[in-house]
Amino acid sequence: MLEESLVKKIEVMKNIEEENEKQKTLLKNPNEVDVEAFDKILDDKGELIDRLLKLDDGFQSLFDRVKDEVGDNKEKYKDQIKRMQEYIQEITGMSASIEAAEHRNKKLAEEYFSSAREKMNFSRQTSAAAFNYYQTMNNYRDVPPQFMDNKN
């Protein structure tokens, strides 16, 4: 069961790596970011992380129950221990890879949001300038009376 839990964890981590690649591809071209696709990727990654945490908790509780048995009979479980150590090494490498991809994607997302913010500010400034122009032009047409009656 411990091995099965580690194998499932590796599968979930591979799915997270795939989602990270999708996110990277999406953010590489900031002018064509599909916000709905970006949100879906984040939701999918959140679900995968939740599954990963549940697998970790299950593995830990199971390991705590069998730790004494395995420790007392290391020779009996030698092959299984070796396989689990290999799985754990693979998981550790994948964790480092995922963390690096997350940092990279975070920088790409920050660049995208910064660019989007700049575009919004530019649009706001352009709208304000256009509004002021139209206001000025509307006031320009209203010519006050040129002749004043000075009679009492």
mmCIF file of N, CA and C in Angstrom, residues 36-150:
data_model
loop_
_atom_site.group_PDB
_atom_site.id
_atom_site.type_symbol
_atom_site.label_atom_id
_atom_site.label_comp_id
_atom_site.label_asym_id
_atom_site.label_seq_id
_atom_site.Cartn_x
_atom_site.Cartn_y
_atom_site.Cartn_z
ATOM 1 N N GLU A 36 -9.847 32.734 -19.171
ATOM 2 C CA GLU A 36 -10.642 31.586 -18.742
ATOM 3 C C GLU A 36 -9.795 30.312 -18.700
ATOM 4 N N ALA A 37 -8.937 30.135 -19.689
ATOM 5 C CA ALA A 37 -8.050 28.967 -19.704
ATOM 6 C C ALA A 37 -7.066 29.046 -18.538
ATOM 7 N N PHE A 38 -6.569 30.248 -18.261
ATOM 8 C CA PHE A 38 -5.645 30.457 -17.148
ATOM 9 C C PHE A 38 -6.330 30.078 -15.826
ATOM 10 N N ASP A 39 -7.565 30.535 -15.635
ATOM 11 C CA ASP A 39 -8.308 30.199 -14.419
ATOM 12 C C ASP A 39 -8.537 28.700 -14.308
ATOM 13 N N LYS A 40 -8.848 28.053 -15.426
ATOM 14 C CA LYS A 40 -9.080 26.604 -15.403
ATOM 15 C C LYS A 40 -7.809 25.860 -15.003
ATOM 16 N N ILE A 41 -6.679 26.301 -15.527
ATOM 17 C CA ILE A 41 -5.405 25.671 -15.165
ATOM 18 C C ILE A 41 -5.169 25.804 -13.666
ATOM 19 N N LEU A 42 -5.419 27.006 -13.131
ATOM 20 C CA LEU A 42 -5.220 27.211 -11.695
ATOM 21 C C LEU A 42 -6.165 26.329 -10.871
ATOM 22 N N ASP A 43 -7.407 26.204 -11.312
ATOM 23 C CA ASP A 43 -8.357 25.336 -10.609
ATOM 24 C C ASP A 43 -7.904 23.879 -10.654
ATOM 25 N N ASP A 44 -7.465 23.441 -11.828
ATOM 26 C CA ASP A 44 -7.001 22.056 -11.977
ATOM 27 C C ASP A 44 -5.781 21.794 -11.093
ATOM 28 N N LYS A 45 -4.858 22.743 -11.077
ATOM 29 C CA LYS A 45 -3.670 22.575 -10.238
ATOM 30 C C LYS A 45 -4.052 22.553 -8.758
ATOM 31 N N GLY A 46 -5.029 23.354 -8.377
ATOM 32 C CA GLY A 46 -5.491 23.344 -6.988
ATOM 33 C C GLY A 46 -6.046 21.988 -6.592
ATOM 34 N N GLU A 47 -6.833 21.392 -7.481
ATOM 35 C CA GLU A 47 -7.382 20.056 -7.217
ATOM 36 C C GLU A 47 -6.265 19.018 -7.116
ATOM 37 N N LEU A 48 -5.284 19.117 -8.005
ATOM 38 C CA LEU A 48 -4.171 18.171 -7.973
ATOM 39 C C LEU A 48 -3.363 18.316 -6.684
ATOM 40 N N ILE A 49 -3.161 19.531 -6.250
ATOM 41 C CA ILE A 49 -2.416 19.761 -5.008
ATOM 42 C C ILE A 49 -3.188 19.199 -3.821
ATOM 43 N N ASP A 50 -4.506 19.368 -3.829
ATOM 44 C CA ASP A 50 -5.325 18.781 -2.758
ATOM 45 C C ASP A 50 -5.180 17.264 -2.732
ATOM 46 N N ARG A 51 -5.204 16.645 -3.923
ATOM 47 C CA ARG A 51 -5.017 15.185 -3.998
ATOM 48 C C ARG A 51 -3.650 14.789 -3.471
ATOM 49 N N LEU A 52 -2.646 15.579 -3.811
ATOM 50 C CA LEU A 52 -1.280 15.307 -3.368
ATOM 51 C C LEU A 52 -1.186 15.371 -1.843
ATOM 52 N N LEU A 53 -1.818 16.369 -1.252
ATOM 53 C CA LEU A 53 -1.797 16.506 0.202
ATOM 54 C C LEU A 53 -2.513 15.331 0.875
ATOM 55 N N LYS A 54 -3.624 14.891 0.290
ATOM 56 C CA LYS A 54 -4.339 13.728 0.846
ATOM 57 C C LYS A 54 -3.477 12.477 0.757
ATOM 58 N N LEU A 55 -2.781 12.313 -0.372
ATOM 59 C CA LEU A 55 -1.884 11.157 -0.515
ATOM 60 C C LEU A 55 -0.762 11.218 0.511
ATOM 61 N N ASP A 56 -0.216 12.403 0.743
ATOM 62 C CA ASP A 56 0.843 12.563 1.748
ATOM 63 C C ASP A 56 0.339 12.183 3.137
ATOM 64 N N ASP A 57 -0.846 12.671 3.472
ATOM 65 C CA ASP A 57 -1.408 12.366 4.786
ATOM 66 C C ASP A 57 -1.664 10.870 4.936
ATOM 67 N N GLY A 58 -2.231 10.259 3.888
ATOM 68 C CA GLY A 58 -2.490 8.824 3.927
ATOM 69 C C GLY A 58 -1.212 8.018 4.040
ATOM 70 N N PHE A 59 -0.193 8.426 3.284
ATOM 71 C CA PHE A 59 1.088 7.725 3.331
ATOM 72 C C PHE A 59 1.684 7.820 4.728
ATOM 73 N N GLN A 60 1.656 9.022 5.305
ATOM 74 C CA GLN A 60 2.258 9.223 6.619
ATOM 75 C C GLN A 60 1.549 8.414 7.694
ATOM 76 N N SER A 61 0.226 8.418 7.657
ATOM 77 C CA SER A 61 -0.502 7.650 8.684
ATOM 78 C C SER A 61 -0.262 6.146 8.517
ATOM 79 N N LEU A 62 -0.219 5.692 7.275
ATOM 80 C CA LEU A 62 0.052 4.274 7.024
ATOM 81 C C LEU A 62 1.480 3.917 7.437
ATOM 82 N N PHE A 63 2.416 4.787 7.112
ATOM 83 C CA PHE A 63 3.814 4.540 7.474
ATOM 84 C C PHE A 63 3.981 4.488 8.990
ATOM 85 N N ASP A 64 3.292 5.390 9.690
ATOM 86 C CA ASP A 64 3.379 5.395 11.153
ATOM 87 C C ASP A 64 2.886 4.074 11.741
ATOM 88 N N ARG A 65 1.890 3.461 11.111
ATOM 89 C CA ARG A 65 1.348 2.192 11.608
ATOM 90 C C ARG A 65 2.292 1.016 11.352
ATOM 91 N N VAL A 66 3.025 1.048 10.233
ATOM 92 C CA VAL A 66 3.864 -0.110 9.894
ATOM 93 C C VAL A 66 5.352 0.122 10.142
ATOM 94 N N LYS A 67 5.699 1.289 10.626
ATOM 95 C CA LYS A 67 7.114 1.636 10.807
ATOM 96 C C LYS A 67 7.841 0.629 11.697
ATOM 97 N N ASP A 68 7.252 0.264 12.809
ATOM 98 C CA ASP A 68 7.914 -0.671 13.722
ATOM 99 C C ASP A 68 8.089 -2.044 13.089
ATOM 100 N N GLU A 69 7.059 -2.507 12.389
ATOM 101 C CA GLU A 69 7.119 -3.820 11.731
ATOM 102 C C GLU A 69 8.218 -3.837 10.679
ATOM 103 N N VAL A 70 8.279 -2.794 9.868
ATOM 104 C CA VAL A 70 9.294 -2.727 8.811
ATOM 105 C C VAL A 70 10.679 -2.568 9.421
ATOM 106 N N GLY A 71 10.789 -1.736 10.452
ATOM 107 C CA GLY A 71 12.087 -1.516 11.095
ATOM 108 C C GLY A 71 12.631 -2.771 11.741
ATOM 109 N N ASP A 72 11.758 -3.571 12.329
ATOM 110 C CA ASP A 72 12.193 -4.817 12.979
ATOM 111 C C ASP A 72 12.536 -5.910 11.980
ATOM 112 N N ASN A 73 11.974 -5.838 10.768
ATOM 113 C CA ASN A 73 12.174 -6.890 9.757
ATOM 114 C C ASN A 73 12.715 -6.295 8.455
ATOM 115 N N LYS A 74 13.767 -5.513 8.536
ATOM 116 C CA LYS A 74 14.322 -4.841 7.351
ATOM 117 C C LYS A 74 14.707 -5.833 6.260
ATOM 118 N N GLU A 75 15.251 -6.952 6.645
ATOM 119 C CA GLU A 75 15.688 -7.938 5.655
ATOM 120 C C GLU A 75 14.498 -8.519 4.901
ATOM 121 N N LYS A 76 13.404 -8.726 5.592
ATOM 122 C CA LYS A 76 12.212 -9.291 4.992
ATOM 123 C C LYS A 76 11.609 -8.342 3.949
ATOM 124 N N TYR A 77 11.704 -7.045 4.208
ATOM 125 C CA TYR A 77 11.098 -6.031 3.326
ATOM 126 C C TYR A 77 12.140 -5.279 2.495
ATOM 127 N N LYS A 78 13.316 -5.880 2.359
ATOM 128 C CA LYS A 78 14.440 -5.224 1.687
ATOM 129 C C LYS A 78 14.085 -4.737 0.278
ATOM 130 N N ASP A 79 13.484 -5.572 -0.531
ATOM 131 C CA ASP A 79 13.149 -5.203 -1.909
ATOM 132 C C ASP A 79 12.122 -4.067 -1.951
ATOM 133 N N GLN A 80 11.107 -4.173 -1.105
ATOM 134 C CA GLN A 80 10.088 -3.123 -1.081
ATOM 135 C C GLN A 80 10.662 -1.793 -0.588
ATOM 136 N N ILE A 81 11.534 -1.867 0.391
ATOM 137 C CA ILE A 81 12.171 -0.643 0.905
ATOM 138 C C ILE A 81 12.998 0.007 -0.191
ATOM 139 N N LYS A 82 13.732 -0.805 -0.945
ATOM 140 C CA LYS A 82 14.562 -0.279 -2.027
ATOM 141 C C LYS A 82 13.697 0.404 -3.087
ATOM 142 N N ARG A 83 12.581 -0.232 -3.476
ATOM 143 C CA ARG A 83 11.681 0.373 -4.471
ATOM 144 C C ARG A 83 11.092 1.694 -3.946
ATOM 145 N N MET A 84 10.703 1.673 -2.687
ATOM 146 C CA MET A 84 10.124 2.901 -2.120
ATOM 147 C C MET A 84 11.161 4.016 -2.057
ATOM 148 N N GLN A 85 12.398 3.677 -1.767
ATOM 149 C CA GLN A 85 13.460 4.691 -1.756
ATOM 150 C C GLN A 85 13.648 5.282 -3.153
ATOM 151 N N GLU A 86 13.561 4.432 -4.174
ATOM 152 C CA GLU A 86 13.670 4.922 -5.555
ATOM 153 C C GLU A 86 12.503 5.846 -5.892
ATOM 154 N N TYR A 87 11.299 5.451 -5.471
ATOM 155 C CA TYR A 87 10.129 6.307 -5.700
ATOM 156 C C TYR A 87 10.296 7.655 -4.988
ATOM 157 N N ILE A 88 10.793 7.594 -3.777
ATOM 158 C CA ILE A 88 10.971 8.829 -2.998
ATOM 159 C C ILE A 88 12.009 9.728 -3.661
ATOM 160 N N GLN A 89 13.065 9.151 -4.203
ATOM 161 C CA GLN A 89 14.062 9.954 -4.928
ATOM 162 C C GLN A 89 13.427 10.605 -6.157
ATOM 163 N N GLU A 90 12.618 9.831 -6.872
ATOM 164 C CA GLU A 90 11.939 10.378 -8.044
ATOM 165 C C GLU A 90 11.001 11.517 -7.630
ATOM 166 N N ILE A 91 10.281 11.328 -6.543
ATOM 167 C CA ILE A 91 9.363 12.358 -6.037
ATOM 168 C C ILE A 91 10.127 13.611 -5.637
ATOM 169 N N THR A 92 11.258 13.433 -5.017
ATOM 170 C CA THR A 92 12.074 14.577 -4.596
ATOM 171 C C THR A 92 12.545 15.371 -5.812
ATOM 172 N N GLY A 93 12.994 14.667 -6.846
ATOM 173 C CA GLY A 93 13.417 15.349 -8.079
ATOM 174 C C GLY A 93 12.263 16.077 -8.747
ATOM 175 N N MET A 94 11.106 15.429 -8.771
ATOM 176 C CA MET A 94 9.934 16.059 -9.376
ATOM 177 C C MET A 94 9.502 17.281 -8.563
ATOM 178 N N SER A 95 9.614 17.193 -7.256
ATOM 179 C CA SER A 95 9.251 18.336 -6.406
ATOM 180 C C SER A 95 10.112 19.544 -6.726
ATOM 181 N N ALA A 96 11.405 19.320 -6.890
ATOM 182 C CA ALA A 96 12.310 20.414 -7.232
ATOM 183 C C ALA A 96 11.971 20.989 -8.603
ATOM 184 N N SER A 97 11.671 20.111 -9.542
ATOM 185 C CA SER A 97 11.299 20.550 -10.893
ATOM 186 C C SER A 97 10.008 21.363 -10.872
ATOM 187 N N ILE A 98 9.020 20.895 -10.121
ATOM 188 C CA ILE A 98 7.741 21.602 -10.025
ATOM 189 C C ILE A 98 7.934 22.957 -9.362
ATOM 190 N N GLU A 99 8.734 22.992 -8.333
ATOM 191 C CA GLU A 99 8.985 24.264 -7.643
ATOM 192 C C GLU A 99 9.644 25.272 -8.581
ATOM 193 N N ALA A 100 10.610 24.823 -9.362
ATOM 194 C CA ALA A 100 11.268 25.710 -10.322
ATOM 195 C C ALA A 100 10.268 26.208 -11.362
ATOM 196 N N ALA A 101 9.415 25.310 -11.846
ATOM 197 C CA ALA A 101 8.403 25.703 -12.834
ATOM 198 C C ALA A 101 7.414 26.691 -12.234
ATOM 199 N N GLU A 102 7.059 26.501 -10.980
ATOM 200 C CA GLU A 102 6.147 27.434 -10.310
ATOM 201 C C GLU A 102 6.766 28.824 -10.209
ATOM 202 N N HIS A 103 8.038 28.886 -9.868
ATOM 203 C CA HIS A 103 8.725 30.189 -9.789
ATOM 204 C C HIS A 103 8.770 30.857 -11.164
ATOM 205 N N ARG A 104 9.067 30.080 -12.188
ATOM 206 C CA ARG A 104 9.112 30.611 -13.553
ATOM 207 C C ARG A 104 7.734 31.130 -13.961
ATOM 208 N N ASN A 105 6.711 30.347 -13.704
ATOM 209 C CA ASN A 105 5.352 30.754 -14.075
ATOM 210 C C ASN A 105 4.894 31.959 -13.270
ATOM 211 N N LYS A 106 5.343 32.041 -12.028
ATOM 212 C CA LYS A 106 4.982 33.199 -11.197
ATOM 213 C C LYS A 106 5.548 34.472 -11.821
ATOM 214 N N LYS A 107 6.801 34.403 -12.285
ATOM 215 C CA LYS A 107 7.406 35.578 -12.932
ATOM 216 C C LYS A 107 6.659 35.940 -14.219
ATOM 217 N N LEU A 108 6.306 34.926 -15.008
ATOM 218 C CA LEU A 108 5.547 35.181 -16.233
ATOM 219 C C LEU A 108 4.190 35.800 -15.916
ATOM 220 N N ALA A 109 3.531 35.312 -14.879
ATOM 221 C CA ALA A 109 2.221 35.852 -14.491
ATOM 222 C C ALA A 109 2.364 37.294 -14.005
ATOM 223 N N GLU A 110 3.413 37.569 -13.241
ATOM 224 C CA GLU A 110 3.639 38.941 -12.767
ATOM 225 C C GLU A 110 3.872 39.886 -13.942
ATOM 226 N N GLU A 111 4.623 39.425 -14.939
ATOM 227 C CA GLU A 111 4.846 40.248 -16.125
ATOM 228 C C GLU A 111 3.537 40.501 -16.868
ATOM 229 N N TYR A 112 2.717 39.452 -16.992
ATOM 230 C CA TYR A 112 1.430 39.603 -17.673
ATOM 231 C C TYR A 112 0.540 40.590 -16.933
ATOM 232 N N PHE A 113 0.416 40.429 -15.617
ATOM 233 C CA PHE A 113 -0.467 41.306 -14.858
ATOM 234 C C PHE A 113 0.058 42.733 -14.837
ATOM 235 N N SER A 114 1.368 42.905 -14.826
ATOM 236 C CA SER A 114 1.947 44.242 -14.890
ATOM 237 C C SER A 114 1.611 44.897 -16.225
ATOM 238 N N SER A 115 1.754 44.128 -17.299
ATOM 239 C CA SER A 115 1.433 44.636 -18.637
ATOM 240 C C SER A 115 -0.055 44.974 -18.740
ATOM 241 N N ALA A 116 -0.898 44.103 -18.208
ATOM 242 C CA ALA A 116 -2.345 44.353 -18.252
ATOM 243 C C ALA A 116 -2.701 45.595 -17.449
ATOM 244 N N ARG A 117 -2.046 45.781 -16.313
ATOM 245 C CA ARG A 117 -2.281 46.960 -15.488
ATOM 246 C C ARG A 117 -1.883 48.228 -16.238
ATOM 247 N N GLU A 118 -0.734 48.174 -16.918
ATOM 248 C CA GLU A 118 -0.287 49.326 -17.702
ATOM 249 C C GLU A 118 -1.284 49.651 -18.815
ATOM 250 N N LYS A 119 -1.794 48.616 -19.471
ATOM 251 C CA LYS A 119 -2.782 48.836 -20.535
ATOM 252 C C LYS A 119 -4.051 49.467 -19.976
ATOM 253 N N MET A 120 -4.481 48.998 -18.797
ATOM 254 C CA MET A 120 -5.678 49.569 -18.184
ATOM 255 C C MET A 120 -5.449 51.034 -17.812
ATOM 256 N N ASN A 121 -4.268 51.334 -17.262
ATOM 257 C CA ASN A 121 -3.960 52.726 -16.909
ATOM 258 C C ASN A 121 -3.914 53.597 -18.153
ATOM 259 N N PHE A 122 -3.320 53.085 -19.220
ATOM 260 C CA PHE A 122 -3.251 53.841 -20.473
ATOM 261 C C PHE A 122 -4.659 54.092 -21.008
ATOM 262 N N SER A 123 -5.506 53.053 -20.964
ATOM 263 C CA SER A 123 -6.887 53.206 -21.434
ATOM 264 C C SER A 123 -7.629 54.230 -20.595
ATOM 265 N N ARG A 124 -7.408 54.190 -19.297
ATOM 266 C CA ARG A 124 -8.063 55.137 -18.402
ATOM 267 C C ARG A 124 -7.601 56.563 -18.721
ATOM 268 N N GLN A 125 -6.306 56.733 -18.957
ATOM 269 C CA GLN A 125 -5.773 58.059 -19.284
ATOM 270 C C GLN A 125 -6.317 58.530 -20.629
ATOM 271 N N THR A 126 -6.384 57.635 -21.588
ATOM 272 C CA THR A 126 -6.906 57.981 -22.907
ATOM 273 C C THR A 126 -8.375 58.383 -22.807
ATOM 274 N N SER A 127 -9.144 57.641 -22.029
ATOM 275 C CA SER A 127 -10.557 57.973 -21.842
ATOM 276 C C SER A 127 -10.717 59.321 -21.169
ATOM 277 N N ALA A 128 -9.906 59.595 -20.172
ATOM 278 C CA ALA A 128 -9.977 60.878 -19.474
ATOM 279 C C ALA A 128 -9.618 62.018 -20.427
ATOM 280 N N ALA A 129 -8.588 61.818 -21.247
ATOM 281 C CA ALA A 129 -8.194 62.853 -22.208
ATOM 282 C C ALA A 129 -9.310 63.086 -23.218
ATOM 283 N N ALA A 130 -9.922 62.010 -23.698
ATOM 284 C CA ALA A 130 -11.018 62.157 -24.661
ATOM 285 C C ALA A 130 -12.207 62.867 -24.017
ATOM 286 N N PHE A 131 -12.522 62.531 -22.790
ATOM 287 C CA PHE A 131 -13.624 63.179 -22.079
ATOM 288 C C PHE A 131 -13.345 64.670 -21.915
ATOM 289 N N ASN A 132 -12.131 65.003 -21.515
ATOM 290 C CA ASN A 132 -11.765 66.428 -21.364
ATOM 291 C C ASN A 132 -11.840 67.158 -22.696
ATOM 292 N N TYR A 133 -11.413 66.512 -23.759
ATOM 293 C CA TYR A 133 -11.467 67.115 -25.088
ATOM 294 C C TYR A 133 -12.910 67.420 -25.474
ATOM 295 N N TYR A 134 -13.791 66.426 -25.318
ATOM 296 C CA TYR A 134 -15.192 66.635 -25.685
ATOM 297 C C TYR A 134 -15.852 67.685 -24.799
ATOM 298 N N GLN A 135 -15.487 67.713 -23.545
ATOM 299 C CA GLN A 135 -16.033 68.723 -22.642
ATOM 300 C C GLN A 135 -15.580 70.120 -23.086
ATOM 301 N N THR A 136 -14.322 70.230 -23.426
ATOM 302 C CA THR A 136 -13.784 71.509 -23.879
ATOM 303 C C THR A 136 -14.445 71.928 -25.184
ATOM 304 N N MET A 137 -14.616 70.974 -26.094
ATOM 305 C CA MET A 137 -15.231 71.304 -27.376
ATOM 306 C C MET A 137 -16.695 71.704 -27.201
ATOM 307 N N ASN A 138 -17.408 71.072 -26.280
ATOM 308 C CA ASN A 138 -18.797 71.435 -26.025
ATOM 309 C C ASN A 138 -18.881 72.839 -25.428
ATOM 310 N N ASN A 139 -17.964 73.178 -24.574
ATOM 311 C CA ASN A 139 -17.949 74.514 -23.989
ATOM 312 C C ASN A 139 -17.525 75.548 -25.029
ATOM 313 N N TYR A 140 -16.740 75.162 -25.979
ATOM 314 C CA TYR A 140 -16.253 76.062 -27.015
ATOM 315 C C TYR A 140 -17.404 76.550 -27.894
ATOM 316 N N ARG A 141 -18.390 75.724 -28.103
ATOM 317 C CA ARG A 141 -19.526 76.090 -28.944
ATOM 318 C C ARG A 141 -20.462 77.080 -28.246
ATOM 319 N N ASP A 142 -20.486 77.042 -26.957
ATOM 320 C CA ASP A 142 -21.342 77.962 -26.215
ATOM 321 C C ASP A 142 -20.654 79.319 -26.152
ATOM 322 N N VAL A 143 -21.024 80.173 -27.085
ATOM 323 C CA VAL A 143 -20.434 81.506 -27.136
ATOM 324 C C VAL A 143 -21.318 82.419 -26.295
ATOM 325 N N PRO A 144 -20.730 83.045 -25.294
ATOM 326 C CA PRO A 144 -21.525 83.948 -24.469
ATOM 327 C C PRO A 144 -21.948 85.174 -25.285
ATOM 328 N N PRO A 145 -23.011 85.845 -24.875
ATOM 329 C CA PRO A 145 -23.457 87.014 -25.619
ATOM 330 C C PRO A 145 -22.338 88.048 -25.763
ATOM 331 N N GLN A 146 -22.236 88.612 -26.965
ATOM 332 C CA GLN A 146 -21.156 89.535 -27.250
ATOM 333 C C GLN A 146 -21.552 90.999 -26.981
ATOM 334 N N PHE A 147 -22.837 91.242 -27.007
ATOM 335 C CA PHE A 147 -23.281 92.609 -26.788
ATOM 336 C C PHE A 147 -23.931 92.707 -25.415
ATOM 337 N N MET A 148 -23.607 93.766 -24.767
ATOM 338 C CA MET A 148 -24.170 93.970 -23.452
ATOM 339 C C MET A 148 -24.974 95.256 -23.467
ATOM 340 N N ASP A 149 -26.123 95.193 -22.908
ATOM 341 C CA ASP A 149 -26.976 96.355 -22.863
ATOM 342 C C ASP A 149 -26.590 97.190 -21.652
ATOM 343 N N ASN A 150 -26.162 98.424 -21.890
ATOM 344 C CA ASN A 150 -25.738 99.299 -20.797
ATOM 345 C C ASN A 150 -26.841 100.297 -20.395
#
